Coordinates of C-alpha atoms in Angstrom, one line a residue:
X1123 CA 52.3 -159.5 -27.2
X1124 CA 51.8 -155.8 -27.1
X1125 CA 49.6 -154.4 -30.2
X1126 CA 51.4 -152.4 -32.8
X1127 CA 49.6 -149.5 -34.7
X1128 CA 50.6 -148.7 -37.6
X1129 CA 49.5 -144.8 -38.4
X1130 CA 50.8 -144.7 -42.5
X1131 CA 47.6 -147.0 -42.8
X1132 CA 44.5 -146.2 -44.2
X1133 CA 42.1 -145.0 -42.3
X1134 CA 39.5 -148.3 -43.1
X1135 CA 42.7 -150.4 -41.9
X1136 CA 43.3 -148.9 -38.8
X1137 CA 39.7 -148.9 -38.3
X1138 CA 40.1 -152.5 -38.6
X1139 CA 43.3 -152.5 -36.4
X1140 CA 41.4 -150.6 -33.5
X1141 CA 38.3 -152.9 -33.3
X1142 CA 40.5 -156.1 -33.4
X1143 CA 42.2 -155.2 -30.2
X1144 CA 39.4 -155.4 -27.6
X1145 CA 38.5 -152.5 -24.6
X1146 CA 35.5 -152.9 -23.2
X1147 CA 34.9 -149.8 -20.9
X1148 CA 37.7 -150.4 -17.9
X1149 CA 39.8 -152.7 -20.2
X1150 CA 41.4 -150.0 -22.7
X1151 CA 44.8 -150.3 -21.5
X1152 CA 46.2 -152.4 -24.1
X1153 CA 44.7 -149.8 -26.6
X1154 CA 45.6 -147.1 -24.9
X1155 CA 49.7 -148.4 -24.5
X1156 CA 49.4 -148.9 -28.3
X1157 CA 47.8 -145.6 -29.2
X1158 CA 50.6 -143.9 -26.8
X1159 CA 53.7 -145.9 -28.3
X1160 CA 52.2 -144.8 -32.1
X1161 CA 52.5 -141.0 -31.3
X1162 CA 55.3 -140.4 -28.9
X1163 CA 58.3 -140.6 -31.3
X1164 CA 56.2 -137.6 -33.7
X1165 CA 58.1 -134.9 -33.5
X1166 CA 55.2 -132.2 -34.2
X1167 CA 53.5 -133.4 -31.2
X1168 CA 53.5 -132.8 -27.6
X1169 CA 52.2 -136.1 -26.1
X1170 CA 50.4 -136.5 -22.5
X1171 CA 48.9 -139.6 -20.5
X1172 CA 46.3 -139.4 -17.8
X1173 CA 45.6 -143.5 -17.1
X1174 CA 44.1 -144.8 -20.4
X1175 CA 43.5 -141.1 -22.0
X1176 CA 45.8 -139.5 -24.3
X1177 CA 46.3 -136.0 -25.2
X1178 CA 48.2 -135.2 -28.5
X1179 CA 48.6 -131.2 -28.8
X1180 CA 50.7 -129.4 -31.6
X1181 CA 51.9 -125.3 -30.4
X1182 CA 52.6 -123.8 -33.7
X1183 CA 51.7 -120.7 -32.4
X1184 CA 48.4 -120.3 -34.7
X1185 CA 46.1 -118.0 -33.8
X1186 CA 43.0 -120.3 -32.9
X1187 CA 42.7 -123.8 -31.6
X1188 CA 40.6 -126.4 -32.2
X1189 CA 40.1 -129.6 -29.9
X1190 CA 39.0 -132.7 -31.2
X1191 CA 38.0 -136.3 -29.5
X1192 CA 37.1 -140.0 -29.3
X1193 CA 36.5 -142.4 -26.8
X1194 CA 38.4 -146.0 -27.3
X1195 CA 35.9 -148.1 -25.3
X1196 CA 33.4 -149.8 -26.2
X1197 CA 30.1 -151.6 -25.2
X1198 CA 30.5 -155.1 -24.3
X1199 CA 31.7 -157.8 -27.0
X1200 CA 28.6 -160.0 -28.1
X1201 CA 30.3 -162.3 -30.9
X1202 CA 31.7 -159.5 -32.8
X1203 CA 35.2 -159.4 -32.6
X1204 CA 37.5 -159.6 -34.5
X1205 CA 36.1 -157.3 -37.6
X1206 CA 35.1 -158.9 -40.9
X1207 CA 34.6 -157.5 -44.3
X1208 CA 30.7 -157.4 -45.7
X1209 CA 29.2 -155.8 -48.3
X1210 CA 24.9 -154.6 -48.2
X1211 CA 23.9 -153.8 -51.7
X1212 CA 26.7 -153.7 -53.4
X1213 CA 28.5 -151.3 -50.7
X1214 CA 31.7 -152.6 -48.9
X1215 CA 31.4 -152.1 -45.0
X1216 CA 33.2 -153.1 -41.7
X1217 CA 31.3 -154.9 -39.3
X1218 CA 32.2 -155.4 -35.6
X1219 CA 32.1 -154.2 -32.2
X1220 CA 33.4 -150.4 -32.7
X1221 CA 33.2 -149.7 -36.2
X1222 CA 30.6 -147.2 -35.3
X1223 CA 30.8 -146.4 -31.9
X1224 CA 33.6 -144.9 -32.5
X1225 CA 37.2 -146.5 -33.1
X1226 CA 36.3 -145.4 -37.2
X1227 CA 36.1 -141.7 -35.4
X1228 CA 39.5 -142.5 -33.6
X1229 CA 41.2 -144.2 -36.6
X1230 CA 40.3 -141.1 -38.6
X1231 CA 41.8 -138.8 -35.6
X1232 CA 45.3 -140.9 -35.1
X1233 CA 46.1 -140.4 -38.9
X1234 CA 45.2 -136.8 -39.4
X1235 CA 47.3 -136.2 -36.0
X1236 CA 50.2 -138.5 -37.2
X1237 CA 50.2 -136.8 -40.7
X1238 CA 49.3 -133.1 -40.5
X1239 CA 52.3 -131.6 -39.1
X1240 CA 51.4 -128.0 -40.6
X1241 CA 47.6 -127.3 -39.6
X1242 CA 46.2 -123.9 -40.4
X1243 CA 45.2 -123.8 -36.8
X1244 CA 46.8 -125.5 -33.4
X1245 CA 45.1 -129.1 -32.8
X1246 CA 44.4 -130.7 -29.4
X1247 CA 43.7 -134.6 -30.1
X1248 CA 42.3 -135.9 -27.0
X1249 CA 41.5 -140.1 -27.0
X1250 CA 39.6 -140.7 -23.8
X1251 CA 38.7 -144.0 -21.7
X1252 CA 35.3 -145.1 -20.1
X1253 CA 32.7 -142.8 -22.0
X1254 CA 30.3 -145.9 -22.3
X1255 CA 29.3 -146.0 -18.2
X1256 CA 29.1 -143.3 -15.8
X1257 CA 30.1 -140.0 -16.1
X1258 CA 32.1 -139.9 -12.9
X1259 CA 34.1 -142.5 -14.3
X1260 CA 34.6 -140.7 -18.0
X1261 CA 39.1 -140.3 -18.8
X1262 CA 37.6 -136.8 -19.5
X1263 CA 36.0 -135.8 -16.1
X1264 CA 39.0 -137.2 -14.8
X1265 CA 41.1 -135.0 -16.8
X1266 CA 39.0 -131.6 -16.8
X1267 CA 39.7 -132.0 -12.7
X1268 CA 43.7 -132.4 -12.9
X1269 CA 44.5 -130.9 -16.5
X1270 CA 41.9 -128.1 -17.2
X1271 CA 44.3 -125.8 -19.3
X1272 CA 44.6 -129.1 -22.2
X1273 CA 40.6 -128.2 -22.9
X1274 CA 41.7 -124.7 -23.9
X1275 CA 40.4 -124.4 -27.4
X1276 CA 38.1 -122.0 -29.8
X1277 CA 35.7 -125.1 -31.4
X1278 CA 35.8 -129.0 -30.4
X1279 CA 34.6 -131.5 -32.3
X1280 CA 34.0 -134.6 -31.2
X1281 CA 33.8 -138.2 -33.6
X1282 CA 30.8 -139.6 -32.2
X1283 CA 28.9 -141.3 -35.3
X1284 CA 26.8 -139.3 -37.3
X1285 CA 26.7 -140.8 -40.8
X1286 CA 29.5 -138.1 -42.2
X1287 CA 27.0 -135.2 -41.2
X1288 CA 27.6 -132.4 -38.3
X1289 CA 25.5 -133.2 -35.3
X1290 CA 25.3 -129.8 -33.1
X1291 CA 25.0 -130.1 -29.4
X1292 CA 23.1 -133.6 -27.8
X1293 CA 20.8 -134.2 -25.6
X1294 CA 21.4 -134.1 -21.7
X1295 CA 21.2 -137.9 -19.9
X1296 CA 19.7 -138.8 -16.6
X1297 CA 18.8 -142.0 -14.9
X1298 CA 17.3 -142.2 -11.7
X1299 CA 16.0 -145.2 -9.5
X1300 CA 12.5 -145.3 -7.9
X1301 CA 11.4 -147.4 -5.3
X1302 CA 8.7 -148.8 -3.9
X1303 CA 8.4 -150.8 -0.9
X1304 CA 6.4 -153.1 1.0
X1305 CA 5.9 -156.2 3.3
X1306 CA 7.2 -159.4 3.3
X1307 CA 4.8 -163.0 3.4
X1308 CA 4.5 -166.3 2.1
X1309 CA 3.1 -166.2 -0.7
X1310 CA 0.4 -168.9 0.4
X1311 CA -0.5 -166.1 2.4
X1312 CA -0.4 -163.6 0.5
X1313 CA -2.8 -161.1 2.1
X1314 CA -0.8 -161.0 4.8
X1315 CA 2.0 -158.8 3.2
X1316 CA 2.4 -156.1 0.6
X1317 CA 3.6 -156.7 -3.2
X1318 CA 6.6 -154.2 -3.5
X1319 CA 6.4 -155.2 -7.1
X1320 CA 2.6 -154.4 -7.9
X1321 CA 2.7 -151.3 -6.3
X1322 CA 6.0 -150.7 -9.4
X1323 CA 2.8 -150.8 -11.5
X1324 CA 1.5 -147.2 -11.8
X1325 CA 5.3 -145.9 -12.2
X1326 CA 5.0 -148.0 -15.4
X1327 CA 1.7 -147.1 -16.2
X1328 CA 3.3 -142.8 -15.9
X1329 CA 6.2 -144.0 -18.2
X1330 CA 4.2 -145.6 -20.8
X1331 CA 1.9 -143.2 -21.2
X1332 CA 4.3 -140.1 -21.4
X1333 CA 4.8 -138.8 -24.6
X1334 CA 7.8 -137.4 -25.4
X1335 CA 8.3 -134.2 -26.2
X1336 CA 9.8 -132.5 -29.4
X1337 CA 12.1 -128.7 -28.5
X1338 CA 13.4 -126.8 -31.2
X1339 CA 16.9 -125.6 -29.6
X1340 CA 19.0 -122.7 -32.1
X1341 CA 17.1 -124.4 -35.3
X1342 CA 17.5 -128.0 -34.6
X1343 CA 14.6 -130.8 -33.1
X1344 CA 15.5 -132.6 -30.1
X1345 CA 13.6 -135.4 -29.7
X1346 CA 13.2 -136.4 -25.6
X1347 CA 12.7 -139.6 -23.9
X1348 CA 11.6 -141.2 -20.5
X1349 CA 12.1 -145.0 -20.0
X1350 CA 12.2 -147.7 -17.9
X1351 CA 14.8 -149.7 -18.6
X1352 CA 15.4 -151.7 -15.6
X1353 CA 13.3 -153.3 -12.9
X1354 CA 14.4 -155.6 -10.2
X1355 CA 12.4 -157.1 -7.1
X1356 CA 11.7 -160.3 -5.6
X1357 CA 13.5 -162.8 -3.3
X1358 CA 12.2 -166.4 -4.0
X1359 CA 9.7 -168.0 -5.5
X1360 CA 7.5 -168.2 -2.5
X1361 CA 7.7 -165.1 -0.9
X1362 CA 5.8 -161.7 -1.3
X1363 CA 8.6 -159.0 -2.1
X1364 CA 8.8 -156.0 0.0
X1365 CA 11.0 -154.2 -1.8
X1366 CA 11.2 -153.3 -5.9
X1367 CA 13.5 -150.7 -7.4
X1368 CA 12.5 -149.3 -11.3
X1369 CA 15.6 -147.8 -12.9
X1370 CA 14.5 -144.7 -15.1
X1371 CA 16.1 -143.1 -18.1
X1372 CA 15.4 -139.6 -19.4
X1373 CA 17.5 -138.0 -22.6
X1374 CA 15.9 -134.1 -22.3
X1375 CA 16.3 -131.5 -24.7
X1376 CA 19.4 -128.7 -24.3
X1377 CA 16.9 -126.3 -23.5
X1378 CA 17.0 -127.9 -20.2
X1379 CA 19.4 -127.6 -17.3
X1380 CA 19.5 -130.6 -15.1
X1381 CA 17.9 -129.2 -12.4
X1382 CA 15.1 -128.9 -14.8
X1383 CA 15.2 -132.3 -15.8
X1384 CA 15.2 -133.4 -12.1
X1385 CA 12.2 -131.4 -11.5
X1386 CA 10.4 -132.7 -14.7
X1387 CA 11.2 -136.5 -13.5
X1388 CA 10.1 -135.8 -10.2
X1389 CA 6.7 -134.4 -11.6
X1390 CA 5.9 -137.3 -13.8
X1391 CA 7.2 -139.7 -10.7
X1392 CA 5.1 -137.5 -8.0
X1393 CA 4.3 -139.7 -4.7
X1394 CA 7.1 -142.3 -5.6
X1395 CA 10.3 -142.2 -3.6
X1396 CA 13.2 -141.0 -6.6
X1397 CA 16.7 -140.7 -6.2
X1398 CA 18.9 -139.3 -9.4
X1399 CA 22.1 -141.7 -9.4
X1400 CA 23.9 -139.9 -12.7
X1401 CA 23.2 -136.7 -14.4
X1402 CA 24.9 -135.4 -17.7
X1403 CA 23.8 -131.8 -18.9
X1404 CA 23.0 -131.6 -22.4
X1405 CA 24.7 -129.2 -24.7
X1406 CA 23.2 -126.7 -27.5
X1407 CA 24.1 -126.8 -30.6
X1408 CA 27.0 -124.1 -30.5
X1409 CA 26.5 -123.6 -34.5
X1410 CA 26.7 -119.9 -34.0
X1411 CA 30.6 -119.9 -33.4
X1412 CA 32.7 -118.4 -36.9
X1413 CA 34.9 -121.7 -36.6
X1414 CA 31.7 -124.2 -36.4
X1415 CA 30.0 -121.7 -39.5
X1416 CA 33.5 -122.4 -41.4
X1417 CA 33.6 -126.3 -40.7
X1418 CA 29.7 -126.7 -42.0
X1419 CA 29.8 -125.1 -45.2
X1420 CA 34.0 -126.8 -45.5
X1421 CA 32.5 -130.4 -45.1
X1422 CA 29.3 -129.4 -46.8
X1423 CA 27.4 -130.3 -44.5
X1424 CA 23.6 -129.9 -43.0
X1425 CA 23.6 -129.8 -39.5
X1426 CA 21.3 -132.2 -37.6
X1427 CA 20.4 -132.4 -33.8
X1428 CA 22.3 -135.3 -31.9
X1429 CA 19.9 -137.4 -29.8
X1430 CA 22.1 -139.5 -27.7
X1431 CA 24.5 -137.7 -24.8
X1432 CA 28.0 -136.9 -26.2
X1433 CA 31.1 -135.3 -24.5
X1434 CA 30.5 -132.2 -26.7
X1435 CA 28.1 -131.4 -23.1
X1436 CA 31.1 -130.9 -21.5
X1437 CA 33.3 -128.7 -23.9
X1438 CA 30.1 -126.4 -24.0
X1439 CA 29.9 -126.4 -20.0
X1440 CA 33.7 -125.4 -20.3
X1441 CA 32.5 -122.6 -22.7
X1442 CA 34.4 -124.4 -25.9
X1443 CA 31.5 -124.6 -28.6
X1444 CA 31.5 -128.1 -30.1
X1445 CA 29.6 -130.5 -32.5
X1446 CA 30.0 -134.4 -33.3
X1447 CA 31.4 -135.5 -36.6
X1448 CA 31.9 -138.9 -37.3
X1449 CA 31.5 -142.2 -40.0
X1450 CA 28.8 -144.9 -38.8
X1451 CA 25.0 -145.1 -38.7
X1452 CA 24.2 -144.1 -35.1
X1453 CA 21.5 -146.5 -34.7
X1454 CA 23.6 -149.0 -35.3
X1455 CA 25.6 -147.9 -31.9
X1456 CA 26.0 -150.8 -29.5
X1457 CA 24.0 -153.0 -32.0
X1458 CA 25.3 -156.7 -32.4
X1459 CA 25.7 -155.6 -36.3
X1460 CA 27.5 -152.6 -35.9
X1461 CA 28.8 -151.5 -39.1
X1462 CA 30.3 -148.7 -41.0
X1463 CA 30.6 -148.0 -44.8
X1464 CA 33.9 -148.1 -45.5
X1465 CA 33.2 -144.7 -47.7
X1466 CA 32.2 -142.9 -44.6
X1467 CA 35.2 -143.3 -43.3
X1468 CA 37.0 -142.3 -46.3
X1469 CA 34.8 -139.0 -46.5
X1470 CA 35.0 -138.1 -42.9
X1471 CA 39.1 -138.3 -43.4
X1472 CA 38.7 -136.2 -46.3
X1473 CA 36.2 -133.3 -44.8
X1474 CA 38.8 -133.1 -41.9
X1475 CA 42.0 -133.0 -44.0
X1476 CA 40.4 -130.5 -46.3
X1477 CA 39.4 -128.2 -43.4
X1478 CA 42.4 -128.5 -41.2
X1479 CA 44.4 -127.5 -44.1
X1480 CA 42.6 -125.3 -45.7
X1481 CA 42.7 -127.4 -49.3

């Protein structure tokens, strides 16, 4: 039976509405048909669907725009759905799959778009389908390359979690495989071949030893990172492998193009045979813009550096400045407790309302 939403809800239930229907990244249809059905009958809205993403723009004729976003996919279920109500020292939360990553973002979005018919500036709403796996794949890239004109806007935000605080710009994501090869033997006989997987050793020995580095962008620490966080080899128990592949992941500072990043992979990996199989550009901060200086001091908030990748990279490469704004703990992203305070969600509405209509 098809799911209904119900947008007059609070924003903790439809929070707990959104997480209770299931879409895993390349299964948000049933989300997306009920997101649709919800806005199409608004009157104030002009309502578009690309596949599973949704674009929801007002043309009041204001003077500025603003664009803001959230995914409706999620990592994979691991015994967390449906939602349930805890409480963690005396504070009420929602736990489940989504709560944080980011369907208390969206829940936030689809009730300030249902109910602010009169915005002191034009809104875009955009609700987007497979952020959570490759970027080729992202409702967004997808949409950028058929419908550039509906990313026309002065300042973006996106409702990536950031506990209620303004997280400016985000790191840039890369991942890269590297390979080694070698002979194959019985493994009674070992001398007679090449272990593929020992020679993965010294690219393990480079990754654990790297330090990452700490880059001040505009005001704001990034944090970098280089990882393994895949290895696969072997082909039975009793047989030297020739072949082992070690899949690398490196979050680099916005000071960084990706060609940078490339080359600074390629340096730590020197002598090893690298090939970069997704690349995301990072984004800076974008703080300076007037409509990103009005939404900090509106919502009261200190703004932090985002460490994770976020589609505010792409609103920046399309010139749009744009930060990430959202309820839930971003640690707790993709954990098996994901949870959001239920007052975080409440505040987030609240700083948005306030600032969208000038209150």
């Amino acid at each position: 039976m098809p799911t209904t939403l119900d947008l007059r809800a609070s924003s903790v239930d439809l929070t707990r509405a959104l997480c209770d229907v299931p879409s895993v990244s390349g299964d948000e249809t049933p989300l997306a048909d009920a997101i649709f059905a919800a806005l199409e009958g608004l009157d104030h809205l002009d309502v578009y669907r690309d596949g599973d993403t949704i674009v929801a723009r007002t043309a009041l004729g204001r003077a500025q725009r603003v664009a803001i976003a959230g995914h409706i996919d999620t990592v994979p279920i691991n015994g967390n759905v449906p939602t349930r109500d805890i409480e963690i020292d005396g504070q009420p939360y929602l736990w489940g799959r989504g709560t944080v990553d980011m369907k208390a973002g969206v829940a936030v979005q689809l009730k300030l778009a249902a109910e602010l018919t009169d915005p002191r500036v034009d809104l875009t709403w955009m609700w987007y389908d497979h952020e959570e796996v490759a970027a080729e794949l992202n409702g967004l890239t997808r949409l950028a390359a058929s419908r550039p004109d509906l990313f026309a806007a002065d300042f973006a935000i996106l409702g990536e979690p950031s506990n209620g605080q303004v997280e400016g710009g985000c790191n840039g994501n890369l991942r890269a495989i590297v390979r080694t090869s070698g002979v194959r033997a019985h493994s009674a006989r070992a001398w007679i071949g090449e272990n593929a997987i020992h020679k993965a050793a010294p690219i393990l020995a480079r990754l654990a030893e790297y330090r990452p580095r700490e880059v001040s962008v505009e005001g704001l620490v990034y944090r970098e990172g280089l990882n393994a966080v895949r290895i696969g080899g072997g082909i039975a128990g009793n047989v030297i492998p020739d072949a082992c592949e070690v899949e690398v992941n490196y979050r680099f500072a916005p000071n960084k193009d990706g060609a940078a990043a490339e080359a600074q992979v390629r340096d730590v990996l020197a002598g090893f045979e690298v090939e970069i199989v997704d690349l995301a550009e990072g984004a800076r901060p974008g703080l300076d813009a007037p409509l990103a200086q009005e939404f900090v001091a509106a919502v009261g908030a200190v703004p932090r550096p985002k460490y994770g990748w976020t589609d505010v990279a792409r609103f920046s490469a399309m010139g749009v400045p744009a930060v990430n704004y959202g309820p839930g703990d971003p640690h707790l992203a993709h954990h098996d407790e994901e949870r959001v305070p239920l007052a975080q969600i409440e505040d987030v509405e609240r700083g948005l309302r306030a600032w969208l209509t000038g209150a």
